[in-house]
Each structure stands twice: as C-alpha cells, then as structure tokens.
Coordinates of C-alpha atoms and ligand atoms in Angstrom, one line a residue:
M1 CA -3.2 -68.9 8.6
D2 CA -2.6 -72.6 10.0
I3 CA -1.0 -74.2 6.9
A4 CA -1.0 -77.6 8.3
E5 CA -4.2 -77.4 9.2
L6 CA -5.4 -76.4 5.8
R7 CA -3.2 -79.1 4.0
D8 CA -5.1 -81.8 6.3
K9 CA -8.6 -80.2 5.2
I10 CA -7.6 -80.3 1.4
L11 CA -6.2 -83.9 1.7
K12 CA -9.8 -84.7 3.6
Q13 CA -11.3 -83.3 0.5
D14 CA -12.9 -80.4 2.0
R15 CA -14.3 -77.8 -0.4
R16 CA -14.3 -75.0 1.7
A17 CA -10.6 -75.6 2.3
L18 CA -9.9 -75.9 -1.1
A19 CA -11.4 -72.6 -1.8
R20 CA -9.8 -70.7 0.7
A21 CA -6.2 -72.3 -0.5
I22 CA -6.6 -71.1 -4.2
T23 CA -7.5 -67.6 -2.7
L24 CA -4.0 -67.9 -0.9
V25 CA -2.4 -68.7 -4.2
E26 CA -3.9 -66.0 -6.4
S27 CA -3.0 -63.4 -3.5
G28 CA 0.1 -61.1 -4.8
R29 CA 0.8 -59.9 -0.7
A30 CA 4.5 -61.6 -0.1
D31 CA 3.4 -63.1 3.0
H32 CA 0.5 -64.9 1.3
R33 CA 3.3 -66.0 -1.4
Q34 CA 5.2 -67.5 1.5
Q35 CA 2.3 -69.1 2.9
A36 CA 1.1 -70.4 -0.5
A37 CA 4.5 -71.7 -1.4
E38 CA 4.8 -73.6 2.1
L39 CA 1.4 -75.6 1.5
L40 CA 2.3 -76.2 -1.9
E41 CA 5.2 -77.8 -0.8
S42 CA 3.5 -79.6 1.8
L43 CA 1.2 -81.5 -0.6
R44 CA 3.6 -82.2 -3.2
G45 CA 3.3 -85.7 -3.9
S46 CA 0.4 -86.3 -2.0
G47 CA -3.1 -86.7 -3.2
S48 CA -3.7 -88.9 -7.0
Q49 CA -3.4 -87.7 -10.3
A50 CA -6.1 -86.0 -11.6
L51 CA -6.7 -86.1 -15.7
R52 CA -6.2 -82.2 -16.4
I53 CA -7.8 -81.4 -19.8
G54 CA -7.3 -78.2 -21.2
L55 CA -10.3 -76.5 -23.4
S56 CA -10.3 -73.3 -25.7
G57 CA -12.8 -71.8 -27.7
T58 CA -14.2 -68.5 -29.1
P59 CA -16.6 -66.9 -26.9
G60 CA -20.0 -68.4 -28.1
V61 CA -18.9 -71.6 -29.5
G62 CA -20.3 -73.5 -26.1
K63 CA -17.5 -73.8 -23.7
S64 CA -19.9 -73.3 -20.6
T65 CA -22.7 -75.2 -21.9
F66 CA -20.1 -78.0 -22.8
I67 CA -18.5 -78.1 -19.6
E68 CA -22.1 -78.1 -17.7
A69 CA -23.1 -81.2 -19.9
F70 CA -20.0 -83.0 -20.0
G71 CA -19.1 -82.2 -16.2
M72 CA -22.6 -83.5 -15.0
M73 CA -21.8 -86.7 -17.1
L74 CA -18.5 -87.5 -15.2
T75 CA -20.1 -86.7 -12.0
D76 CA -23.0 -89.1 -12.8
Q77 CA -20.1 -91.7 -13.4
G78 CA -18.9 -91.2 -10.0
L79 CA -16.1 -88.5 -10.8
R80 CA -15.7 -85.4 -9.2
V81 CA -14.9 -82.4 -11.6
A82 CA -13.3 -79.2 -11.2
V83 CA -13.6 -76.4 -13.3
L84 CA -10.8 -73.5 -13.3
A85 CA -10.5 -70.7 -15.9
V86 CA -7.5 -69.4 -17.5
D87 CA -9.0 -66.0 -18.6
P88 CA -6.4 -63.5 -20.5
S89 CA -9.1 -60.7 -20.7
S90 CA -9.7 -60.7 -16.8
A91 CA -5.8 -60.0 -17.0
R92 CA -6.2 -56.7 -19.1
S93 CA -9.4 -55.3 -17.9
G94 CA -10.1 -56.9 -14.8
G95 CA -13.5 -58.7 -16.1
S96 CA -13.9 -61.9 -16.7
I97 CA -15.7 -63.7 -19.2
L98 CA -14.8 -67.2 -18.4
G99 CA -15.7 -69.2 -15.1
D100 CA -18.6 -67.6 -14.0
K101 CA -20.5 -69.6 -11.6
T102 CA -23.8 -68.8 -12.7
R103 CA -22.9 -69.8 -16.4
M104 CA -22.7 -73.5 -15.2
E105 CA -26.1 -74.0 -13.0
Q106 CA -26.4 -77.6 -12.3
L107 CA -23.0 -78.1 -12.2
S108 CA -22.1 -75.3 -9.6
R109 CA -24.4 -77.2 -7.3
N110 CA -23.3 -80.4 -7.8
P111 CA -21.5 -81.5 -4.7
N112 CA -18.9 -83.4 -6.9
A113 CA -18.1 -80.6 -8.6
F114 CA -15.9 -77.3 -8.1
I115 CA -15.6 -74.7 -10.1
R116 CA -13.2 -71.3 -9.8
P117 CA -13.9 -68.2 -12.1
S118 CA -10.3 -67.0 -13.3
P119 CA -8.4 -64.3 -10.9
S120 CA -8.3 -61.1 -12.0
Q121 CA -4.6 -60.5 -12.0
T122 CA -2.4 -57.8 -14.1
H123 CA -0.7 -60.0 -16.5
L124 CA -1.4 -63.6 -18.1
G125 CA 1.8 -65.0 -16.4
G126 CA 0.2 -63.5 -12.7
V127 CA -2.5 -65.7 -14.0
A128 CA -1.0 -68.8 -15.3
R129 CA 0.9 -69.6 -11.9
R130 CA -1.9 -69.1 -9.9
S131 CA -4.2 -71.3 -12.2
R132 CA -1.5 -73.9 -12.5
E133 CA -1.0 -73.7 -8.4
A134 CA -4.8 -74.2 -8.2
V135 CA -4.8 -77.3 -10.4
A136 CA -2.1 -79.0 -7.9
L137 CA -4.8 -77.7 -5.2
C138 CA -7.5 -79.3 -6.9
E139 CA -5.2 -82.2 -7.7
A140 CA -4.3 -82.6 -4.0
A141 CA -8.1 -82.3 -2.5
G142 CA -8.9 -85.7 -4.6
F143 CA -10.7 -84.3 -8.3
D144 CA -10.4 -87.0 -10.6
V145 CA -10.9 -85.0 -13.5
V146 CA -9.5 -80.8 -13.6
L147 CA -11.0 -79.0 -16.9
I148 CA -8.9 -75.7 -17.4
E149 CA -11.2 -73.3 -19.5
T150 CA -9.9 -70.3 -21.7
V151 CA -10.9 -68.5 -24.6
G152 CA -9.0 -68.3 -28.1
V153 CA -7.4 -65.5 -27.6
G154 CA -3.5 -64.9 -27.4
Q155 CA -1.5 -66.8 -26.0
S156 CA -3.4 -68.1 -23.2
E157 CA -4.0 -71.6 -25.1
T158 CA -0.1 -72.1 -25.0
V159 CA -0.4 -71.3 -21.1
V160 CA -3.3 -73.8 -20.6
A161 CA -1.7 -76.9 -22.9
E162 CA 1.3 -76.5 -20.8
M163 CA -0.9 -77.3 -17.5
S164 CA -2.8 -80.3 -19.3
D165 CA -2.6 -83.8 -20.1
L166 CA -5.0 -83.2 -23.2
F167 CA -6.0 -80.3 -24.9
L168 CA -9.5 -80.2 -26.5
L169 CA -10.6 -77.5 -29.0
L170 CA -14.0 -76.6 -29.6
L171 CA -15.1 -75.1 -32.4
A172 CA -18.8 -74.1 -34.3
P173 CA -20.1 -75.3 -37.5
A174 CA -18.8 -72.8 -40.0
G175 CA -17.6 -72.9 -43.4
G176 CA -14.1 -73.3 -45.1
D177 CA -13.4 -69.4 -43.9
E178 CA -13.3 -70.5 -40.3
L179 CA -10.6 -73.5 -41.0
Q180 CA -8.3 -71.0 -41.9
G181 CA -9.3 -68.7 -38.9
V182 CA -8.1 -71.2 -36.7
K183 CA -4.2 -70.9 -36.4
R184 CA -1.7 -73.7 -36.9
G185 CA 0.1 -73.4 -33.8
I186 CA -3.6 -74.4 -32.1
M187 CA -4.5 -76.7 -34.3
E188 CA -0.9 -78.6 -33.5
M189 CA -1.7 -78.1 -29.8
A190 CA -4.9 -80.0 -29.9
D191 CA -5.3 -83.6 -29.2
I192 CA -9.4 -83.9 -29.7
I193 CA -11.2 -81.3 -32.3
L194 CA -14.7 -81.2 -30.8
V195 CA -17.4 -79.4 -33.4
N196 CA -20.3 -78.4 -31.2
K197 CA -23.8 -77.6 -32.1
A198 CA -24.1 -80.8 -33.9
D199 CA -27.6 -80.8 -33.9
G200 CA -31.0 -79.2 -35.7
D201 CA -30.2 -77.0 -38.7
L202 CA -26.6 -76.8 -37.9
K203 CA -26.0 -80.8 -37.8
A204 CA -24.8 -80.9 -41.4
T205 CA -22.6 -78.0 -41.3
A206 CA -21.1 -79.3 -38.0
M207 CA -20.5 -82.5 -40.2
R208 CA -19.1 -81.0 -42.9
T209 CA -16.9 -78.7 -40.1
C210 CA -15.5 -81.6 -38.8
A211 CA -14.9 -83.5 -41.8
D212 CA -12.7 -80.4 -43.1
Y213 CA -10.9 -80.5 -39.7
S214 CA -10.2 -84.2 -40.1
G215 CA -8.4 -83.5 -43.5
A216 CA -6.4 -80.9 -41.9
L217 CA -5.4 -82.8 -38.7
R218 CA -3.9 -85.5 -41.4
L219 CA -1.9 -82.9 -42.7
L220 CA 0.0 -82.1 -39.6
R221 CA 3.3 -83.8 -38.6
K222 CA 2.9 -87.2 -36.8
R223 CA 3.4 -86.4 -33.1
P224 CA 5.3 -89.3 -31.2
Q225 CA 2.8 -88.7 -28.3
D226 CA -0.3 -89.7 -30.7
P227 CA -1.5 -93.5 -31.2
E228 CA -3.1 -94.0 -34.5
G229 CA -5.9 -92.0 -35.3
F230 CA -4.7 -88.9 -33.2
P231 CA -5.7 -85.9 -33.2
K232 CA -9.3 -86.2 -34.3
A233 CA -12.2 -83.9 -34.8
M234 CA -15.6 -85.1 -34.1
T235 CA -19.0 -83.7 -33.4
V236 CA -21.0 -83.1 -30.4
S237 CA -24.0 -81.6 -29.1
A238 CA -23.8 -79.9 -26.0
V239 CA -27.2 -78.8 -25.7
E240 CA -28.1 -82.3 -26.7
Q241 CA -26.0 -84.0 -24.6
Q242 CA -24.8 -86.0 -27.6
G243 CA -21.3 -87.5 -28.2
L244 CA -20.3 -86.5 -25.0
E245 CA -19.8 -90.2 -23.8
T246 CA -17.8 -91.2 -27.4
A247 CA -15.6 -88.3 -26.8
W248 CA -14.9 -88.9 -23.1
S249 CA -14.0 -92.6 -24.1
E250 CA -11.9 -91.2 -27.0
M251 CA -10.1 -89.1 -24.2
T252 CA -9.6 -92.1 -22.3
A253 CA -8.0 -94.3 -24.9
L254 CA -6.0 -91.3 -25.5
T255 CA -4.6 -90.7 -22.0
D256 CA -4.3 -94.8 -21.4
W257 CA -2.3 -95.7 -24.5
R258 CA 0.1 -92.4 -23.4
R259 CA 0.2 -93.6 -20.1
E260 CA 1.4 -97.2 -21.3
N261 CA 3.8 -95.6 -23.5
G262 CA 5.8 -93.0 -21.4
H263 CA 4.5 -89.7 -22.8
W264 CA 2.2 -88.9 -20.0
Q265 CA 5.0 -89.1 -17.8
A266 CA 7.2 -87.0 -20.0
R267 CA 4.8 -84.5 -21.0
R268 CA 4.3 -83.8 -17.1
A269 CA 7.8 -83.8 -16.5
G270 CA 8.3 -81.5 -19.3
Q271 CA 5.9 -79.0 -18.2
A272 CA 7.6 -79.2 -14.8
R273 CA 10.8 -77.9 -16.5
F274 CA 8.7 -75.2 -18.4
W275 CA 7.2 -73.5 -15.6
F276 CA 10.4 -74.1 -13.8
H277 CA 12.0 -71.8 -16.3
E278 CA 9.3 -69.8 -16.6
E279 CA 9.1 -69.0 -12.8
V280 CA 13.1 -68.3 -13.0
R281 CA 12.2 -65.8 -15.7
Q282 CA 9.4 -64.0 -14.0
G283 CA 11.8 -63.4 -11.2
L284 CA 14.4 -62.1 -13.1
L285 CA 12.1 -59.8 -14.3
A286 CA 10.3 -58.8 -11.4
R287 CA 13.9 -57.9 -9.9
L288 CA 14.8 -55.5 -13.0
H289 CA 11.8 -53.6 -11.9
E290 CA 12.9 -53.1 -8.0
G291 CA 15.8 -51.6 -6.5
S292 CA 19.1 -50.8 -7.9
A293 CA 18.3 -52.1 -11.5
K294 CA 14.9 -50.1 -11.8
E295 CA 17.0 -47.2 -10.8
A296 CA 19.8 -48.3 -13.3
L297 CA 17.5 -48.9 -15.9
A298 CA 15.7 -45.7 -15.8
A299 CA 19.1 -43.6 -15.8
L300 CA 20.5 -45.5 -18.5
D301 CA 17.3 -45.0 -20.8
Q302 CA 18.1 -41.5 -20.9
K303 CA 21.7 -41.7 -22.1
V304 CA 20.6 -44.5 -24.7
A305 CA 18.1 -42.2 -26.2
E306 CA 21.0 -40.0 -26.3
G307 CA 23.4 -41.6 -27.9
A308 CA 25.8 -41.5 -25.0
V309 CA 25.8 -45.5 -24.4
T310 CA 25.0 -48.1 -27.0
P311 CA 22.2 -50.2 -25.9
S312 CA 24.2 -53.5 -25.1
A313 CA 26.8 -51.4 -23.3
A314 CA 23.7 -50.2 -21.2
A315 CA 22.2 -54.0 -20.9
D316 CA 25.3 -55.3 -19.8
Q317 CA 25.5 -52.6 -17.2
V318 CA 22.1 -53.7 -16.1
L319 CA 22.3 -57.2 -16.2
R320 CA 25.8 -57.1 -14.2
L321 CA 23.6 -55.6 -11.3
L322 CA 21.1 -58.0 -11.5
Q323 CA 24.1 -61.0 -10.8
V324 CA 25.5 -59.1 -7.8
S325 CA 22.1 -59.0 -6.2
A326 CA 21.4 -62.8 -7.0
A327 CA 24.7 -63.5 -5.3
Ligands
LIG1 P1 -19.4 -70.1 -24.4 O1 -19.2 -68.3 -24.3 O2 -18.4 -70.3 -25.3 O3 -19.0 -70.2 -22.9 O4 -20.7 -70.6 -24.8 P2 -22.0 -70.7 -24.2 O5 -21.4 -72.1 -23.7 O6 -22.6 -69.6 -23.6 O7 -23.3 -70.9 -25.3 C1 -23.3 -69.5 -26.3 C2 -24.6 -70.3 -27.0 O8 -24.3 -71.3 -27.6 C3 -26.0 -70.1 -26.7 O9 -26.8 -69.4 -26.5 C4 -25.8 -71.9 -26.3 O10 -26.7 -72.4 -26.0 C5 -25.6 -72.3 -27.5 N1 -24.6 -73.4 -27.7 C6 -24.0 -74.1 -26.8 N2 -23.8 -75.5 -27.1 C7 -24.7 -75.8 -28.2 C8 -25.2 -77.0 -28.8 O11 -25.0 -77.7 -28.6 N3 -26.2 -76.6 -29.9 C9 -26.6 -75.3 -30.0 N4 -27.6 -75.5 -30.8 N5 -26.6 -74.3 -29.6 C10 -25.1 -74.3 -28.3

C-alpha cells in the first residue's frame, strides 16, 4: 500500500481512503502495524483538531437514537461528524452491540457523516489502540466532531474518557435505585449527564431523575477543569429531538471555557502521556509472552507451584530476561 498516497487522500477528506486507513490500523499483522505507524506519524499535526466527544450508556438507553438525531443536527449546521465505537463486548465474543451502521440509518447515508463500527479484537487494550488511532485519522480527514460511543460496562468508559475532550453519560429516566447503580467513578468522569427519553409518559420521571443527578453532581468534588455549573445534568429526547441544541450549546460553552483556560490542552497532553505509558505497558506484556521470557515463565511456573523458588525470585529471573532482550 502506498502510504504517501493514502495520507494525501485522507488530507483531501476522501472517505474511502479514511475507511481503508482505519482497516489498516485495525489489522494485527506486523507489516500492517508498521504501515499504520508510518501513516499516523506522517499525519501527526496535520488537519484540524476535532472536538472529541465520548458517549456512554447502557444498552437500550438510546445511544444510537441520540447519535442519529444529534449527528443530523450537527451536519445540518454544516459540521462534519464521525462516529466510532469502543465495544468491550466485541473484545470478548467477537460480536458487536455498538456502531452497527443500520442503527443510524439517516446518519450513515449523510455525506457529512462517517460511521465506523467497533473492531473485533481479542482484548480491550487492542480495541482501545485502534479506536484512538481511528480518532486521529478522522481528525486528519477534517471531521469537526468525533463521537466515540461505548456501553456502560467494564472499563470501556475509562478508555473512552482518555481519548475524549468531553465525556457524556446518557441515562434513562428511572427511580432512585438506578442512581445508585451508576458507579461513582463514572459519575466523576461525566462532564454532562443527559437523561434521555424526556417525552410522553416518561417526561416527569426524566425530570425527577435529572434533578436527582444534579444533586448528586453537586456533591462531587469540584474539578479544576470545570467552570461554574459543571458538571451538569439535563434532559433530552432523542426521539422528539428535544434539548439537543441546548446540549450542544452547553458542550461548546464548556469546550470554549476549557480552551481559554488551558484545560483543554492540558487534558490532551495528559492523554498523550497516558497512552504512551499504556503502549509501553502493553509492549512489555507482549514481550512476556514471546521467546525466552515465555519459556522461562512456563518453566518457572511449575517451580513456583512446587515451592522450589519463591514468586519474587522467579519474577526477578523473568524480568532480567526482558531487560536483556530490550537492550
Ligand atoms: P442503545 O442501545 O443505547 O443504542 O439504544 P437505542 O437508540 O437502540 O434505543 C433503545 C430504545 O429506546 C428504542 O426502542 C428507541 O426507540 C427508544 N428510545 C431512544 N431514544 C428515545 C427517546 O428519546 N424517547 C423515547 N420515548 N424512546 C427512546
């Protein structure tokens, strides 16, 4: 594959080239990894900076309905929107519950939108890397907004929050019990909580739920990256397309404030460092499972089990091997 040509096409906002490039970063083949790295390096710093929005919510809460309506609203305003998915279920089973193109019919046919389902990978770390690189590619291809969708299970929120400028949590109207069901860590990650389905019979419940969450958010520690009034909860109806414009203006207000106060830049810098360390960690782990380290690990496993060597002495031996191979 001609990487220079692919790069030029991406910069010219060629969607097919973008799709091909994402396929390349999703590949596990060593030569593809090499080419992907080359491509990403050649694109570094080019294109504009998109607004990266992470969106999480449990299945059924209305993520695809919301993304469809929200995405259409943004494209109507002349913005180009990309949608990517980080799906931990695809990591486990190979099957995906997110990012299915047929779920967002209008948006997937929209020339100013680009939808990419989650790659099937063997572990979340793999999905994370591909998604992060796909975000960078979408940015290089000139998308103004990149929505990164995930389901509210496992660690995928952390992964998505670490590649987003803004993190949205989508919730359904529910009684007080549900509030406890949202883990504190996830609440702390959210910049804006959107209580969806605020329409028809559910409207009153949605407003109560929203008030409950507003109260809960006020109890959280004040974060330096937030202006007055954030994080906040608000109601929307994806089906009736209510509250979407207000939600968008809150997002832009928050982003503008963070840009003006250096928090936006600091967050991206912190994320770059986070992923750097994460890649080193993943790389080390991979080395542990190949070559002499793998053999030593297998041999020492048995000895440790028999009590012939202590766990720390055995670990030391393996780690020494890694050092040798790294030199
Ligand atoms: P996802 O699994 O989070 O992607 O959820 P979906 O977008 O597939 O929506 C799940 C169900 O909730 C569907 O039957 C939608 O029609 C419904 N739904 C989504 N948004 C709304 C909304 O704003 N109001 C109402 N009443 N139903 C909604």
